[in-house]
Amino acid sequence: MPYIHVPPIHLGPLTIHIFGVIAAVAVVLGVKATRHCAAELDLDIGLVDRLMPWLLLGVIVGAHVMSILLYSPDRLLRE
């Protein structure tokens, strides 16, 4: 798969990176899909909405921990 460099877009003090845009779209689509599945299963949508921020926080923290463990475990021994 070829690597395509997309330069960031600067809007005054705000810098928009393509990875951030893709991640935000993935979060929005994931939330919509989860709400849809919950509605199909007759689950409480309010509960799903209350749990979603905790789920996203867990995913972000878990991804960071796995990144350190898999790509730079020597950082754990150093720090």
PDB file of N, CA and C in Angstrom, residues 6 9 11-13 15 17-18 21 23-24 32-33 38 42-43 48 51 54 57-58 60 62-63 65 67 74 78:
ATOM      1  N   VAL A   6      -0.276  13.744   3.297  1.00  0.00           N
ATOM      2  CA  VAL A   6      -1.252  14.828   3.208  1.00  0.00           C
ATOM      3  C   VAL A   6      -0.815  15.888   4.208  1.00  0.00           C
ATOM      4  N   ILE A   9      -3.563  21.156   7.430  1.00  0.00           N
ATOM      5  CA  ILE A   9      -4.211  22.405   7.034  1.00  0.00           C
ATOM      6  C   ILE A   9      -4.141  23.365   8.213  1.00  0.00           C
ATOM      7  N   LEU A  11      -5.462  26.702   9.925  1.00  0.00           N
ATOM      8  CA  LEU A  11      -6.524  27.699   9.975  1.00  0.00           C
ATOM      9  C   LEU A  11      -6.270  28.597  11.180  1.00  0.00           C
ATOM     10  N   GLY A  12      -5.438  29.597  10.976  1.00  0.00           N
ATOM     11  CA  GLY A  12      -5.058  30.458  12.096  1.00  0.00           C
ATOM     12  C   GLY A  12      -4.263  29.646  13.099  1.00  0.00           C
ATOM     13  N   PRO A  13      -4.682  29.666  14.376  1.00  0.00           N
ATOM     14  CA  PRO A  13      -3.956  28.894  15.394  1.00  0.00           C
ATOM     15  C   PRO A  13      -4.294  27.400  15.377  1.00  0.00           C
ATOM     16  N   THR A  15      -4.504  23.708  13.681  1.00  0.00           N
ATOM     17  CA  THR A  15      -3.892  22.855  12.662  1.00  0.00           C
ATOM     18  C   THR A  15      -4.698  21.564  12.574  1.00  0.00           C
ATOM     19  N   HIS A  17      -4.951  17.822  11.082  1.00  0.00           N
ATOM     20  CA  HIS A  17      -4.210  16.714  10.498  1.00  0.00           C
ATOM     21  C   HIS A  17      -5.205  15.689   9.973  1.00  0.00           C
ATOM     22  N   ILE A  18      -4.886  15.020   8.879  1.00  0.00           N
ATOM     23  CA  ILE A  18      -5.793  14.059   8.260  1.00  0.00           C
ATOM     24  C   ILE A  18      -6.085  12.891   9.196  1.00  0.00           C
ATOM     25  N   VAL A  21      -8.859  13.875  11.487  1.00  0.00           N
ATOM     26  CA  VAL A  21     -10.150  13.892  10.796  1.00  0.00           C
ATOM     27  C   VAL A  21     -10.676  12.466  10.644  1.00  0.00           C
ATOM     28  N   ALA A  23      -9.896   9.845  12.478  1.00  0.00           N
ATOM     29  CA  ALA A  23     -10.237   9.329  13.803  1.00  0.00           C
ATOM     30  C   ALA A  23     -11.584   9.882  14.272  1.00  0.00           C
ATOM     31  N   ALA A  24     -11.839  11.172  14.041  1.00  0.00           N
ATOM     32  CA  ALA A  24     -13.106  11.773  14.448  1.00  0.00           C
ATOM     33  C   ALA A  24     -14.276  11.160  13.679  1.00  0.00           C
ATOM     34  N   LYS A  32     -22.715   6.077  16.153  1.00  0.00           N
ATOM     35  CA  LYS A  32     -23.986   5.891  15.430  1.00  0.00           C
ATOM     36  C   LYS A  32     -24.302   4.404  15.265  1.00  0.00           C
ATOM     37  N   ALA A  33     -23.304   3.602  14.930  1.00  0.00           N
ATOM     38  CA  ALA A  33     -23.523   2.163  14.758  1.00  0.00           C
ATOM     39  C   ALA A  33     -23.909   1.506  16.083  1.00  0.00           C
ATOM     40  N   ALA A  38     -28.013  -0.925  19.486  1.00  0.00           N
ATOM     41  CA  ALA A  38     -28.730  -0.919  20.757  1.00  0.00           C
ATOM     42  C   ALA A  38     -30.233  -0.787  20.525  1.00  0.00           C
ATOM     43  N   ASP A  42     -33.388  -3.478  21.407  1.00  0.00           N
ATOM     44  CA  ASP A  42     -34.277  -2.903  22.426  1.00  0.00           C
ATOM     45  C   ASP A  42     -33.545  -2.582  23.725  1.00  0.00           C
ATOM     46  N   LEU A  43     -32.320  -2.100  23.628  1.00  0.00           N
ATOM     47  CA  LEU A  43     -31.565  -1.670  24.801  1.00  0.00           C
ATOM     48  C   LEU A  43     -31.823  -0.190  25.056  1.00  0.00           C
ATOM     49  N   VAL A  48     -26.614   3.674  26.760  1.00  0.00           N
ATOM     50  CA  VAL A  48     -25.541   3.617  25.756  1.00  0.00           C
ATOM     51  C   VAL A  48     -24.866   4.990  25.643  1.00  0.00           C
ATOM     52  N   LEU A  51     -22.625   5.591  28.624  1.00  0.00           N
ATOM     53  CA  LEU A  51     -21.430   4.742  28.653  1.00  0.00           C
ATOM     54  C   LEU A  51     -20.404   5.101  27.579  1.00  0.00           C
ATOM     55  N   TRP A  54     -17.042   6.869  28.490  1.00  0.00           N
ATOM     56  CA  TRP A  54     -16.144   5.979  29.225  1.00  0.00           C
ATOM     57  C   TRP A  54     -15.501   4.955  28.287  1.00  0.00           C
ATOM     58  N   LEU A  57     -12.804   6.781  26.340  1.00  0.00           N
ATOM     59  CA  LEU A  57     -11.637   7.014  27.198  1.00  0.00           C
ATOM     60  C   LEU A  57     -10.830   5.725  27.359  1.00  0.00           C
ATOM     61  N   GLY A  58     -11.527   4.606  27.571  1.00  0.00           N
ATOM     62  CA  GLY A  58     -10.840   3.327  27.702  1.00  0.00           C
ATOM     63  C   GLY A  58     -10.098   2.931  26.442  1.00  0.00           C
ATOM     64  N   ILE A  60      -8.857   5.002  24.157  1.00  0.00           N
ATOM     65  CA  ILE A  60      -7.694   5.892  24.002  1.00  0.00           C
ATOM     66  C   ILE A  60      -6.570   5.474  24.941  1.00  0.00           C
ATOM     67  N   GLY A  62      -6.195   2.523  26.442  1.00  0.00           N
ATOM     68  CA  GLY A  62      -5.735   1.187  26.060  1.00  0.00           C
ATOM     69  C   GLY A  62      -4.833   1.205  24.838  1.00  0.00           C
ATOM     70  N   ALA A  63      -5.169   2.035  23.860  1.00  0.00           N
ATOM     71  CA  ALA A  63      -4.330   2.135  22.663  1.00  0.00           C
ATOM     72  C   ALA A  63      -2.959   2.703  23.009  1.00  0.00           C
ATOM     73  N   VAL A  65      -1.401   2.484  25.960  1.00  0.00           N
ATOM     74  CA  VAL A  65      -0.667   1.453  26.716  1.00  0.00           C
ATOM     75  C   VAL A  65      -0.146   0.371  25.765  1.00  0.00           C
ATOM     76  N   SER A  67       0.477   0.654  22.609  1.00  0.00           N
ATOM     77  CA  SER A  67       1.515   1.246  21.775  1.00  0.00           C
ATOM     78  C   SER A  67       2.862   1.215  22.487  1.00  0.00           C
ATOM     79  N   ASP A  74      11.108  -0.654  25.972  1.00  0.00           N
ATOM     80  CA  ASP A  74      12.273  -0.151  26.712  1.00  0.00           C
ATOM     81  C   ASP A  74      11.937   1.123  27.481  1.00  0.00           C
ATOM     82  N   ARG A  78      13.077   2.276  31.391  1.00  0.00           N
ATOM     83  CA  ARG A  78      13.804   3.524  31.592  1.00  0.00           C
ATOM     84  C   ARG A  78      13.120   4.430  32.589  1.00  0.00           C
TER      85      ARG A  78
END
